[in-house]
Short mmCIF file of C-alpha atoms in Angstrom, two decimals:
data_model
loop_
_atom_site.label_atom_id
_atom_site.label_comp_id
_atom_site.label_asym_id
_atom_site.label_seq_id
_atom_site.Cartn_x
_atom_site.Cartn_y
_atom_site.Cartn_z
CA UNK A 1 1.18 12.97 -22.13
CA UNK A 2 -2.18 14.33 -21.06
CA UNK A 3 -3.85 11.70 -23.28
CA UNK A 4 -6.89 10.40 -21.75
CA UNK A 5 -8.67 6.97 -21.52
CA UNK A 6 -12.44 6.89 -22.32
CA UNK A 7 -14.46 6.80 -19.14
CA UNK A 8 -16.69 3.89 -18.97
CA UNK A 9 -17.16 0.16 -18.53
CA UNK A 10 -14.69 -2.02 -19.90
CA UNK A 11 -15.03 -5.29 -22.33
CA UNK A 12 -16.41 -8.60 -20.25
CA UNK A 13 -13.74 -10.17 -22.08
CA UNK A 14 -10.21 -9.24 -19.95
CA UNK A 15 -9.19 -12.84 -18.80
CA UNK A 16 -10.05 -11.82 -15.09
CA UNK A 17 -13.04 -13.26 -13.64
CA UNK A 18 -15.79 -11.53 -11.83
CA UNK A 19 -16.15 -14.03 -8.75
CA UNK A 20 -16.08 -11.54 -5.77
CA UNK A 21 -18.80 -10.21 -3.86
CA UNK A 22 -19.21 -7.69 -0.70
CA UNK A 23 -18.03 -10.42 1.54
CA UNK A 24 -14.56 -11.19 -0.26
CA UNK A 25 -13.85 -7.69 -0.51
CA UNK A 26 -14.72 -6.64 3.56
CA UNK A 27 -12.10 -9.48 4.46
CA UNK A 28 -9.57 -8.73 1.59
CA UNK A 29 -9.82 -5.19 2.72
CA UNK A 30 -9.62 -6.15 6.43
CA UNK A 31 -7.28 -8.64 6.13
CA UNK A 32 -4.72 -6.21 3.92
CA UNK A 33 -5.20 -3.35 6.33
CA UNK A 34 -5.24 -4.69 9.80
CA UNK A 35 -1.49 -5.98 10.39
CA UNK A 36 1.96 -4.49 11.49
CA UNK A 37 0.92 -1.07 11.84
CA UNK A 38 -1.58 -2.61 14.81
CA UNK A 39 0.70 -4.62 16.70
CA UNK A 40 3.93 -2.45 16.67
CA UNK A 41 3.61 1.33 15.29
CA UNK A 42 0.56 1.67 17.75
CA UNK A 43 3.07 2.15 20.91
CA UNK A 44 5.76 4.08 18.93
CA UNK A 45 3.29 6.55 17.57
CA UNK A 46 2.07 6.75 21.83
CA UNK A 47 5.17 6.90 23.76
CA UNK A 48 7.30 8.86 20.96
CA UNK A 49 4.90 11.38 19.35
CA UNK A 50 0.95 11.81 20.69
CA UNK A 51 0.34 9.68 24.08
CA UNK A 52 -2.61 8.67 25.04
CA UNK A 53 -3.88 10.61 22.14
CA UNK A 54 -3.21 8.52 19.49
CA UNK A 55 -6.68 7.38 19.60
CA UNK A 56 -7.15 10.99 17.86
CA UNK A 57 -4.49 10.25 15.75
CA UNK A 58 -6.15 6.68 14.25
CA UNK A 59 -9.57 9.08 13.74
CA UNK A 60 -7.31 11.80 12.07
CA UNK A 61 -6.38 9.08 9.32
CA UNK A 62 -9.57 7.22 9.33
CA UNK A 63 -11.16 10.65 8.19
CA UNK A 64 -8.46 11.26 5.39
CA UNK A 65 -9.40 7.89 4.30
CA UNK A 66 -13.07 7.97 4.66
CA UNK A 67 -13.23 11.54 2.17
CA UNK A 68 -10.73 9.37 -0.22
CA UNK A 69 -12.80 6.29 0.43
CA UNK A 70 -15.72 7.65 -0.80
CA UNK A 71 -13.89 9.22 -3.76
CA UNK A 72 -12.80 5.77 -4.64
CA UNK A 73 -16.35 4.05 -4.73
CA UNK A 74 -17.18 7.39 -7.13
CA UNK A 75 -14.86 6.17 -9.61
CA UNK A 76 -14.76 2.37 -9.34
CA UNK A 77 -18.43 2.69 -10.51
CA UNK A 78 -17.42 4.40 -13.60
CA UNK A 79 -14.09 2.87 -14.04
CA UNK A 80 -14.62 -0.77 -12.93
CA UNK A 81 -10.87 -1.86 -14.16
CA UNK A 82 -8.02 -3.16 -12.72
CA UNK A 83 -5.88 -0.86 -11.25
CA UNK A 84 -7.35 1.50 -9.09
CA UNK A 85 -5.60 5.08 -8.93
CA UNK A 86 -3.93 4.39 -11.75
CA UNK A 87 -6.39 3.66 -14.38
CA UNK A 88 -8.84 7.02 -12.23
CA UNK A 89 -5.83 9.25 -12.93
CA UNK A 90 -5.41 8.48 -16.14
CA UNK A 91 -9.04 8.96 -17.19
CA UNK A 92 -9.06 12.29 -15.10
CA UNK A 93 -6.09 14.08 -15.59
CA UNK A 94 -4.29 12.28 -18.53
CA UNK A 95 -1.71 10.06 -19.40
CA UNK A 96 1.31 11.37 -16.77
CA UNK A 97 -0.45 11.62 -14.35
CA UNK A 98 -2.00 7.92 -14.57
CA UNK A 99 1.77 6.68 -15.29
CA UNK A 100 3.11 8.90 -12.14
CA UNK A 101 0.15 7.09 -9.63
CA UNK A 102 0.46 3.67 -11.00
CA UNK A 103 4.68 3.64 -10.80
CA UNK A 104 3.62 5.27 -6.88
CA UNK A 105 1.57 3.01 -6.43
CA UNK A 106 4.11 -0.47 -7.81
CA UNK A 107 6.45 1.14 -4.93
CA UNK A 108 4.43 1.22 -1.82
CA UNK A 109 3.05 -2.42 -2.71
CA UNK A 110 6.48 -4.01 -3.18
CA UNK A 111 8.53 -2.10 -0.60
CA UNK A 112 5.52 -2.93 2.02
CA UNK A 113 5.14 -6.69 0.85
CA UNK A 114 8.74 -6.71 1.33
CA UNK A 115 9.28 -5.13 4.50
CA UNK A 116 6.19 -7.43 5.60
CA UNK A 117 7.60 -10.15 4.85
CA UNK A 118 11.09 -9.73 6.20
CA UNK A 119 9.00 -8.87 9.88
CA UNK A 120 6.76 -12.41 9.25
CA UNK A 121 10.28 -14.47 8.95
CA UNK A 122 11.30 -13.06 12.69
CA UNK A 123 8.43 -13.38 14.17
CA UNK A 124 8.18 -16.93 12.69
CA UNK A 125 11.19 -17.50 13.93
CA UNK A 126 10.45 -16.30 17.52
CA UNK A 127 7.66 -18.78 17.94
CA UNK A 128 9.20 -21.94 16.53
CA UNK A 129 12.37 -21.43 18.69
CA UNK A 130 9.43 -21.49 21.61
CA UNK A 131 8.47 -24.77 19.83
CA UNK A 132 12.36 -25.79 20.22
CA UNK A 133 13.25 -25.38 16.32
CA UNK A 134 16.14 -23.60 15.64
CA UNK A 135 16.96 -21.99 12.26
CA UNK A 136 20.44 -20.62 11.56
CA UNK A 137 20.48 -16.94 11.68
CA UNK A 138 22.42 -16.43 8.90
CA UNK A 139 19.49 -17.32 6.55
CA UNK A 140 17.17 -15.06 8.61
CA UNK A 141 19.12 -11.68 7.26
CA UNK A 142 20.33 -10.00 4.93
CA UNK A 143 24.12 -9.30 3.90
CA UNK A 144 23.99 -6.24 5.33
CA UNK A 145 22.77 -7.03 8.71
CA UNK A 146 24.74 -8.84 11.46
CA UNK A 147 23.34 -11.66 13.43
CA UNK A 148 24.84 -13.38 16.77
CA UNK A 149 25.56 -16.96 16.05
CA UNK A 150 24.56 -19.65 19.05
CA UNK A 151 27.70 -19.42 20.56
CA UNK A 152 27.27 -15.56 20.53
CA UNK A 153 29.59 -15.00 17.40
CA UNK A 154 28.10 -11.79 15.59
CA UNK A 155 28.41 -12.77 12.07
CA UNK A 156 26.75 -10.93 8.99
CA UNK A 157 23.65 -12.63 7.68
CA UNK A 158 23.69 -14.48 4.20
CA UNK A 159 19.51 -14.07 2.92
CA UNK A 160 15.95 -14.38 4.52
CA UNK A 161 15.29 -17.36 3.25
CA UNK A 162 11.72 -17.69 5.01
CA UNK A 163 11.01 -13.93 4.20
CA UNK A 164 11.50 -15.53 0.37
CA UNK A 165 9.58 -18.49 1.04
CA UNK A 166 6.49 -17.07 2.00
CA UNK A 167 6.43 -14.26 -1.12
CA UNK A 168 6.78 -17.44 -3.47
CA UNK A 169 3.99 -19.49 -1.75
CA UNK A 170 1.26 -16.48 -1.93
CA UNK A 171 2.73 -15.80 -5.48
CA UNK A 172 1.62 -19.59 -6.26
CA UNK A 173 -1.67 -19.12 -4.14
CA UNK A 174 -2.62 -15.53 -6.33
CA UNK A 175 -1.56 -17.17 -9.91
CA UNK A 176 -4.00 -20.33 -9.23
CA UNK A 177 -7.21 -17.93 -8.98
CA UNK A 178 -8.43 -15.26 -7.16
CA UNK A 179 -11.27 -16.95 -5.68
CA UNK A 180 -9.35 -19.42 -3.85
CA UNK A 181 -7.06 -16.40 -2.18
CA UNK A 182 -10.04 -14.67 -1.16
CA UNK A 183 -11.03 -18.12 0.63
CA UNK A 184 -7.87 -18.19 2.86
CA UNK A 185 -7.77 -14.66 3.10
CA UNK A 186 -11.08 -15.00 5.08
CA UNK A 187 -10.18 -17.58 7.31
CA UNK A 188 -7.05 -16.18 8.36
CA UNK A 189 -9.00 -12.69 8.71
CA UNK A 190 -11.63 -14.74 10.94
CA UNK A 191 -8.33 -15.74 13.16
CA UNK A 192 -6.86 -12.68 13.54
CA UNK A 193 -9.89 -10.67 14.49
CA UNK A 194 -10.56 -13.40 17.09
CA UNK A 195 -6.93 -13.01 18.23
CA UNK A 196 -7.23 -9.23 18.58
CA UNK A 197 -10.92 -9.41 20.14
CA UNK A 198 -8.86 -11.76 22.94
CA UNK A 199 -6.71 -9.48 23.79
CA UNK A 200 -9.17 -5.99 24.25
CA UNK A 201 -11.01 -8.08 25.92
CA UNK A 202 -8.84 -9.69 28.50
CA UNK A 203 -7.09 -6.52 29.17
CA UNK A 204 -9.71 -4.40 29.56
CA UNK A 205 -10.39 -5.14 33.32
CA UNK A 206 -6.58 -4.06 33.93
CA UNK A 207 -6.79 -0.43 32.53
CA UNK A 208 -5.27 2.08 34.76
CA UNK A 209 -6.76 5.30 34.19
CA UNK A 210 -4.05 7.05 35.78
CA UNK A 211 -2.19 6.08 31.95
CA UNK A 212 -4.77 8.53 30.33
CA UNK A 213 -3.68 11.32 32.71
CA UNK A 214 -2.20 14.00 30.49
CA UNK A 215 -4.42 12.85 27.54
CA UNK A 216 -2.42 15.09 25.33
CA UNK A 217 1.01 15.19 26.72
CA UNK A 218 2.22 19.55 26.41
CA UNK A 219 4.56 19.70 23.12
CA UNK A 220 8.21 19.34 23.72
CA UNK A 221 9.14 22.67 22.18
CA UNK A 222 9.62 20.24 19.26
CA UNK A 223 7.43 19.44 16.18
CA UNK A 224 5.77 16.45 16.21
CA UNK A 225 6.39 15.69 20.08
CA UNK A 226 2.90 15.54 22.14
CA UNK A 227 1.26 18.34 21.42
CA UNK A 228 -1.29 19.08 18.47
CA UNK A 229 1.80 18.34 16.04
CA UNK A 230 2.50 15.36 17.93
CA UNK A 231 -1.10 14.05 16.85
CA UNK A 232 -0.78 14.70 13.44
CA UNK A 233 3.24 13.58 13.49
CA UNK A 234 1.46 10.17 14.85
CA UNK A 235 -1.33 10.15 12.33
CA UNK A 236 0.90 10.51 9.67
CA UNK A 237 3.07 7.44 11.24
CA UNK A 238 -0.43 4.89 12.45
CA UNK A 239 -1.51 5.55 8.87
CA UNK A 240 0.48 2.74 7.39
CA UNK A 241 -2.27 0.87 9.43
CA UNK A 242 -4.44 1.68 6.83
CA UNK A 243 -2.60 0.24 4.18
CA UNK A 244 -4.45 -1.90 1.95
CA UNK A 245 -7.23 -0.08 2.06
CA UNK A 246 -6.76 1.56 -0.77
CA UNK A 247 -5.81 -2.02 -2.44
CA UNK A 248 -9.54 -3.28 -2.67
CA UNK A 249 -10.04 -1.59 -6.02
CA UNK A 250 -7.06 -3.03 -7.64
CA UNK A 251 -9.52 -5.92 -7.82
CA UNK A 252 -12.49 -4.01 -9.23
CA UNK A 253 -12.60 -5.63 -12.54
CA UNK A 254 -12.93 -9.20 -11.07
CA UNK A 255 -15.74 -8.10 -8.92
CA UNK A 256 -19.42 -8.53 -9.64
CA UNK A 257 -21.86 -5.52 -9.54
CA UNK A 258 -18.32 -3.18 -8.60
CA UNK A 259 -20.52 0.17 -8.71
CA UNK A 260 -22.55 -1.33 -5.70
CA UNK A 261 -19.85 -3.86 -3.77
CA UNK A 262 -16.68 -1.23 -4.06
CA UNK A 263 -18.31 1.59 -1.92
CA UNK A 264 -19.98 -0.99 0.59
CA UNK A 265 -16.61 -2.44 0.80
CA UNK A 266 -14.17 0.35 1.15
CA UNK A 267 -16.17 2.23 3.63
CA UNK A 268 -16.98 -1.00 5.60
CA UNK A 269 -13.44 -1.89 5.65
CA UNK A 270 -12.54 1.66 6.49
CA UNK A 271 -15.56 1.38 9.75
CA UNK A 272 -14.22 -1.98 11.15
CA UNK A 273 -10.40 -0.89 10.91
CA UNK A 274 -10.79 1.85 12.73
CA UNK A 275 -13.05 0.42 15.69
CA UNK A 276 -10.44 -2.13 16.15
CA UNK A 277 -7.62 0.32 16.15
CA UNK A 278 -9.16 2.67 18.63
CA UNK A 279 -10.03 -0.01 20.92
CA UNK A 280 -7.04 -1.36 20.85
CA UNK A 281 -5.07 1.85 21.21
CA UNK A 282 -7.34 2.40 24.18
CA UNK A 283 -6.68 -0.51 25.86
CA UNK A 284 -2.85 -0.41 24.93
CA UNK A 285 -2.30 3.31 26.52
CA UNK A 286 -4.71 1.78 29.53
CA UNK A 287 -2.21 -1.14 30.23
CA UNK A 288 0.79 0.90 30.02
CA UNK A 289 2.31 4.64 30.48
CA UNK A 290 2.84 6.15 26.71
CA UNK A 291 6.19 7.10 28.15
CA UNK A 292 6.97 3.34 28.64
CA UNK A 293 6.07 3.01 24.84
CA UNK A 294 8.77 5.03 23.32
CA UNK A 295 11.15 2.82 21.14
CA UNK A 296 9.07 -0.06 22.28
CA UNK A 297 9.48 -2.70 18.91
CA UNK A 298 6.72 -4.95 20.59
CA UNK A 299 4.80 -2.95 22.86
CA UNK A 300 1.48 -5.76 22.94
CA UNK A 301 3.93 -8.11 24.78
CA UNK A 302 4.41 -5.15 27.21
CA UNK A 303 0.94 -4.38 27.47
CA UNK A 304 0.43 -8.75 28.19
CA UNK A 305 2.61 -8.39 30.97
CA UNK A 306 0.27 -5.77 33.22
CA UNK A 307 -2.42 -8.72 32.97
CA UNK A 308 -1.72 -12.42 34.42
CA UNK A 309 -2.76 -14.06 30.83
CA UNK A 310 1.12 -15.30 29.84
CA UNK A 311 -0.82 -17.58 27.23
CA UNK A 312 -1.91 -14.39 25.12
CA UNK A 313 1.56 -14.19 24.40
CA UNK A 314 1.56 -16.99 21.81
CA UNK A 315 -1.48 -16.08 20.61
CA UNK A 316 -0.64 -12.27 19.74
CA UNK A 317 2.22 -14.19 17.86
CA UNK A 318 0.06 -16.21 15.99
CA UNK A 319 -2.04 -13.30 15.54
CA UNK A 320 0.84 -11.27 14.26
CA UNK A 321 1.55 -14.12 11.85
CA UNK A 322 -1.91 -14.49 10.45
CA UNK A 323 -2.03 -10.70 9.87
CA UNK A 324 1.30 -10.27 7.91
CA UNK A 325 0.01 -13.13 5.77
CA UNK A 326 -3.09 -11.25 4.70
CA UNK A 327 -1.16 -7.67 4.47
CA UNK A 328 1.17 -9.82 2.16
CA UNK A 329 -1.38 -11.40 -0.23
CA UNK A 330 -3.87 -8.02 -0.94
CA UNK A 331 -0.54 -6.10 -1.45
CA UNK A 332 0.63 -9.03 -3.69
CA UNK A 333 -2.09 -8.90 -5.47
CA UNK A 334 -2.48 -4.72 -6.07
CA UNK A 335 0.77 -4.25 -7.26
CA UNK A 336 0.17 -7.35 -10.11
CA UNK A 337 -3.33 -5.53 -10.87
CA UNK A 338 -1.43 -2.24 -11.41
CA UNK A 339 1.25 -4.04 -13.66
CA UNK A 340 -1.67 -5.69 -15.43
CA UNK A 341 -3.45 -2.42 -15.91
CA UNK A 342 -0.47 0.00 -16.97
CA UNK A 343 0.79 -3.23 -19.92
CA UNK A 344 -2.94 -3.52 -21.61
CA UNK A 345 -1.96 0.65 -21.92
CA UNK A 346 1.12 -0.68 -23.62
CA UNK A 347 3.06 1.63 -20.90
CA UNK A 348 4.77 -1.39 -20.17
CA UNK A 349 5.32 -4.57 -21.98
CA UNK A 350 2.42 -6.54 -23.30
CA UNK A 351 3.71 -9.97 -21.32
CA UNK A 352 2.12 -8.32 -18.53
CA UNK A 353 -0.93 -7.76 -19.91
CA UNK A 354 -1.99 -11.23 -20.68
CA UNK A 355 -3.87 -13.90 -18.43
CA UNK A 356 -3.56 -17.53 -17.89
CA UNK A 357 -6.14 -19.44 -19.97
CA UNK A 358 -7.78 -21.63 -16.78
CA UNK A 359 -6.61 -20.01 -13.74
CA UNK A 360 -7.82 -16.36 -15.58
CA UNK A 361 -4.63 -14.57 -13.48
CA UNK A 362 -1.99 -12.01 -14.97
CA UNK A 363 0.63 -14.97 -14.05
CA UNK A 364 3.51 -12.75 -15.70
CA UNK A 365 2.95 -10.35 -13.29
CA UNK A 366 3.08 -12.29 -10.28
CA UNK A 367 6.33 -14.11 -11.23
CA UNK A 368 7.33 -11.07 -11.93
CA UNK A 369 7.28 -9.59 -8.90
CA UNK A 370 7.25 -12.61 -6.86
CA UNK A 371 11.47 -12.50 -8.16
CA UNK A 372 11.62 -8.95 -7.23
CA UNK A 373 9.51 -9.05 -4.32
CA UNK A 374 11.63 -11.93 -3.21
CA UNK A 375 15.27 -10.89 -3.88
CA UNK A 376 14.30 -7.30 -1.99
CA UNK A 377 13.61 -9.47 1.28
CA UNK A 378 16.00 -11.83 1.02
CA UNK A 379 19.08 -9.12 0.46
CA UNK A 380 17.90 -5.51 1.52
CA UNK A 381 17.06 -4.51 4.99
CA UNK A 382 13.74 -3.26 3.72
CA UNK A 383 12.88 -1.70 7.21
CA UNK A 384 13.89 1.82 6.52
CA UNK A 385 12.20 2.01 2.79
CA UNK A 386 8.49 0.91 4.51
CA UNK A 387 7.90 4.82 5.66
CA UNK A 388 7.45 5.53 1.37
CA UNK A 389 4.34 3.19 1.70
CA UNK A 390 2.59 5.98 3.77
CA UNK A 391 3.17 9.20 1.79
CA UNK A 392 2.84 7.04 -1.49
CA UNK A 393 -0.74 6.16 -0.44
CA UNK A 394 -1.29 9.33 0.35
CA UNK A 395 -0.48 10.63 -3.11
CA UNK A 396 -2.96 8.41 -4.54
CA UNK A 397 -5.88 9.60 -2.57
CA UNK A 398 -4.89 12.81 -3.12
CA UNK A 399 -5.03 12.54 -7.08
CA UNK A 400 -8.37 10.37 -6.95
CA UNK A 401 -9.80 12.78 -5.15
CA UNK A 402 -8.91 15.42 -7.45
CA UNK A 403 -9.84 12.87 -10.22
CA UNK A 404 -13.38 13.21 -9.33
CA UNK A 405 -13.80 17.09 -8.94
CA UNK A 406 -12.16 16.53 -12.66
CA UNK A 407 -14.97 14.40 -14.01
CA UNK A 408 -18.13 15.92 -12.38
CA UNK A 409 -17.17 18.91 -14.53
CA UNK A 410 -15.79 16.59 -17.67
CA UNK A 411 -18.48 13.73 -17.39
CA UNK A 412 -21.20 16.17 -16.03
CA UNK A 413 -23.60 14.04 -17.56
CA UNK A 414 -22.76 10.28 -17.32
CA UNK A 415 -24.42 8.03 -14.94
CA UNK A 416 -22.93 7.31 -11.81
CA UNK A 417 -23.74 4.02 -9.99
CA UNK A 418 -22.49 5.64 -6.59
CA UNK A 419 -22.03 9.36 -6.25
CA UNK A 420 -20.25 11.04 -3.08
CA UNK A 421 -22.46 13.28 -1.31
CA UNK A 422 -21.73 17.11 -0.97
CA UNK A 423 -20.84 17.90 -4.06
CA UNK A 424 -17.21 18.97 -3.98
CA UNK A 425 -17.25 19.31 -0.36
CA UNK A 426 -15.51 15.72 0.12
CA UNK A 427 -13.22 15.61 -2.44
CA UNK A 428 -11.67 18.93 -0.62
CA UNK A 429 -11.41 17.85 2.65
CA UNK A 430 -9.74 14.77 1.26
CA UNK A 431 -7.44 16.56 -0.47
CA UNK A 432 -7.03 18.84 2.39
CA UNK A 433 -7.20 16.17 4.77
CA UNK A 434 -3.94 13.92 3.08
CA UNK A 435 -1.70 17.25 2.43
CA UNK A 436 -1.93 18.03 5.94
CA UNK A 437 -0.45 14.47 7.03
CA UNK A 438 1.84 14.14 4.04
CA UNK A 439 2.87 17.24 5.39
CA UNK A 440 4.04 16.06 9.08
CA UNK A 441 5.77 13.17 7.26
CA UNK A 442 9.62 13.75 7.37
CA UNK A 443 12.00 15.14 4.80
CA UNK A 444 13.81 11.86 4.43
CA UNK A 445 10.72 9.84 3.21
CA UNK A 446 9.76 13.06 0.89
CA UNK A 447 13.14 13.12 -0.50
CA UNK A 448 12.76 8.58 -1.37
CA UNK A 449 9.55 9.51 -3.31
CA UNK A 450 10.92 12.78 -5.70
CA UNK A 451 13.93 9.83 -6.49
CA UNK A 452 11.37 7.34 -6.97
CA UNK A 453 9.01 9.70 -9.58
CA UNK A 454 11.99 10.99 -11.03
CA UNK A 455 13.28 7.21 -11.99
CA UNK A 456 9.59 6.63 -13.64
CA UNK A 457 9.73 9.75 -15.32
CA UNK A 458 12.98 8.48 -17.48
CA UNK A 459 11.55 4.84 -17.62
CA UNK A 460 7.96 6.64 -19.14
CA UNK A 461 10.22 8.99 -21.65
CA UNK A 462 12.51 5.45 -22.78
CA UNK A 463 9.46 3.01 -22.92
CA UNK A 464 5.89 3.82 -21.80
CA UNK A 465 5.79 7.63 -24.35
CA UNK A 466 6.98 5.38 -27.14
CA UNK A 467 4.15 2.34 -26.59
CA UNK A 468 1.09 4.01 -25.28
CA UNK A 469 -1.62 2.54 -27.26
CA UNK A 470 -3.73 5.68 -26.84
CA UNK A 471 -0.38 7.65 -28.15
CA UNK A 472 -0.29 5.26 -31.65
CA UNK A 473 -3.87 5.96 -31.69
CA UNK A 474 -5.10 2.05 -30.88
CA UNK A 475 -7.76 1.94 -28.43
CA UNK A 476 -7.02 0.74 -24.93
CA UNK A 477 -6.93 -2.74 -23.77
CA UNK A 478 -8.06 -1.98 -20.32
CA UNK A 479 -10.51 -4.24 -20.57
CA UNK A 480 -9.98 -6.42 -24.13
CA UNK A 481 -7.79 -9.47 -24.85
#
């Protein structure tokens, strides 16, 4: 169990191919990150938790994830493999510990591609109803939810069929080549951005400052309402913005020059996130009182409303649209990297490990979880398992960080393409950094992640103990056919 991989390059010959440069990855990173978390958990984390203040709260998480950031472009440069966290872990602390990250890490991507997915089929839904198409609600919910017929019947739904649709078509897109996903992924990025830019930019003129007037609301007498604890409460909520950040070195291994392009494009992903999420939070809590936020499910629309633009509207929707599609395909695409990663370990089976002759794509993978993926939207109300996405994310910077203070002491000596400044100064603080807003998540979502570990920790004692290549003393495949 505390096994190690060898630390260095892998094999040219894994079946991926190199094809992305800094570009690909700043609008894979930007187009994974910037998505639900902007257009809806921006107001709840306001009007519930830090008002106005919440701008504090966006540059509370952007820090976390700039000391983890940096920890990440550390080890891509010595570990350029697929699947990030997992395959650092395992070279830094040992076998576990890799299998504990990477089985964290096939959770938050699947539960948040899910979850995604299920909020892309309503708003889809909203804005071809405004286009006078009507779908039957039934097949826009799951069994357990009930849905009001036309006629105002409340009936239970039967299966999101469009929340199933769309994980199969961005399956198809990933398994025909990576270089063609990267291709939409930047147009639709270009879209959004434009989308977002509209609506900062139209609304500033309307700002009342009055809005900003307590900046931070006085605490409740309750933890995590206004207040100090209400920031961090909210930081720990707005940092599912930054999911998919972490994502970008899943893809390490099919990047050219990754000890160069993997620092340039976490940290520039991390810098253009969070401008756009402070400006918009700005303008947000200037349009509207944070205590008109609370509970508020689509809090842009409310924000449209103090400004005579009705058009932006349908354009925030198609916005919206555009940026679940990108959150989608990056977080597709991790969790099939991780898979990929943990089989050529022979912790899982070796169908995952293979790649598709032409298209050079772990095609296993992605059907694989394009069923799973698929079946969890279509029949689960995935909405309550999304919070395990944040503190799972978490967990991974935490151990990468720690992963690095491991190997300067370890691999004193080995060359390091991009080294963090500070010595062990940044690795702390990110470790210090993520604790503190893991710790103002709630019990609840700690409680889904000990039941999640503990389920991996049987499925590594029945399968992954038994297979590990390093265990039956064969050398790794991270980066072999």
């Amino acid at each position: 169990m505390l096994r190690r991989l060898p630390v260095g390059a892998p094999a040219p010959d894994a079946g991926l191919k190199r094809v992305l440069g800094i570009g690909s990855l700043l609008t894979l990173g930007v187009g994974g990150t910037i998505g639900a978390g902007l257009f809806s958990l921006t107001g709840i984390a306001a009007g519930s938790n830090a008002g106005p203040a919440v701008i504090v709260s966006f540059a509370v998480a952007a820090i976390a994830c700039a000391f983890a950031g940096l920890c990440y472009g550390e080890l891509a440069g010595m570990i350029p493999s697929a699947g990030s966290a997992y395959v650092y872990a395992y070279a830094a602390l040992g076998e576990l510990a890799g299998w504990i990250i990477g089985w964290d890490l096939v959770l938050e991507y699947t539960v948040g591609a899910s979850a995604v997915s299920v909020s892309w089929a309503r708003y889809m839904r909203s804005l071809l109803e405004e286009w006078g198409i009507h779908i039957d609600p039934r097949f826009m919910a799951s069994p357990f939810e009930v849905v009001g017929m036309a006629n105002g019947q409340p009936v239970h739904g039967l299966a999101n069929l469009p929340a199933v649709f769309v994980i199969f078509a961005l399956s198809v897109l990933l398994m025909r080549g990576i270089s063609e996903s990267a291709r939409l992924n930047g147009v639709i990025v270009v879209v959004k951005l434009v989308i977002i830019a509209a609506v900062i930019g139209f609304g500033l003129p309307y700002i009342k400052t009055a809005n900003y007037t307590p900046f931070i609301p006085p605490n409740t007498g309750e933890f995590g309402h206004y207040g100090l604890s209400g920031i961090m409460r909210a930081a720990g909520l707005v940092f599912f913005a930054y999911l998919g950040f972490d994502a970008i070195s899943t893809v390490a291994q099919e990047t050219r020059n990754p000890g160069r392009a993997m620092p340039i494009g976490l940290m520039g992903t991390l810098a253009i996130c969070t401008l756009v999420y402070i400006s918009f939070s700005f303008v947000l809590t200037g349009l509207v009182n944070y205590r008109d936020l609370a509970g508020d499910a689509a809090p842009v629309a409310t924000a449209i409303d103090q400004t005579p633009f009705v058009w932006l509207k349908a354009a925030v929707k198609v916005g919206v649209i555009c940026g679940f599609l990108s959150v989608m395909l990056l977080m597709l695409l991790g969790q099939s990297r991780v898979f990929f990663a943990m089989s050529r370990d022979g912790l899982l089976p070796p169908m995952f490990g293979r790649t598709h002759k032409r298209w050079g794509t772990p095609v296993a993978c992605h059907l694989f979880f394009m069923v799973v993926t698929g079946l969890m939207a279509a029949f689960l109300p995935i909405t309550q398992l999304a919070n395990m996405t944040s503190i799972g994310t978490l967990l991974a910077f935490v151990i990468v960080c720690v992963g690095v203070m491991v190997l300067r002491v370890r691999e004193a000596d080995r060359p390091r393409v991009f080294r963090v400044p500070g010595g062990m100064v940044v690795p702390v603080a990110g470790i210090v950094c993520c604790l503190a807003v893991m710790v103002s998540l709630d019990g609840l979502t700690w409680l889904r992640l000990v039941v999640w570990l503990a389920i991996g920790l049987v499925v590594y004692g029945l399968y992954g103990m038994r297979h590990s290549r390093l265990g039956q003393n064969m050398p790794a495949m991270q980066g072999r056919e």
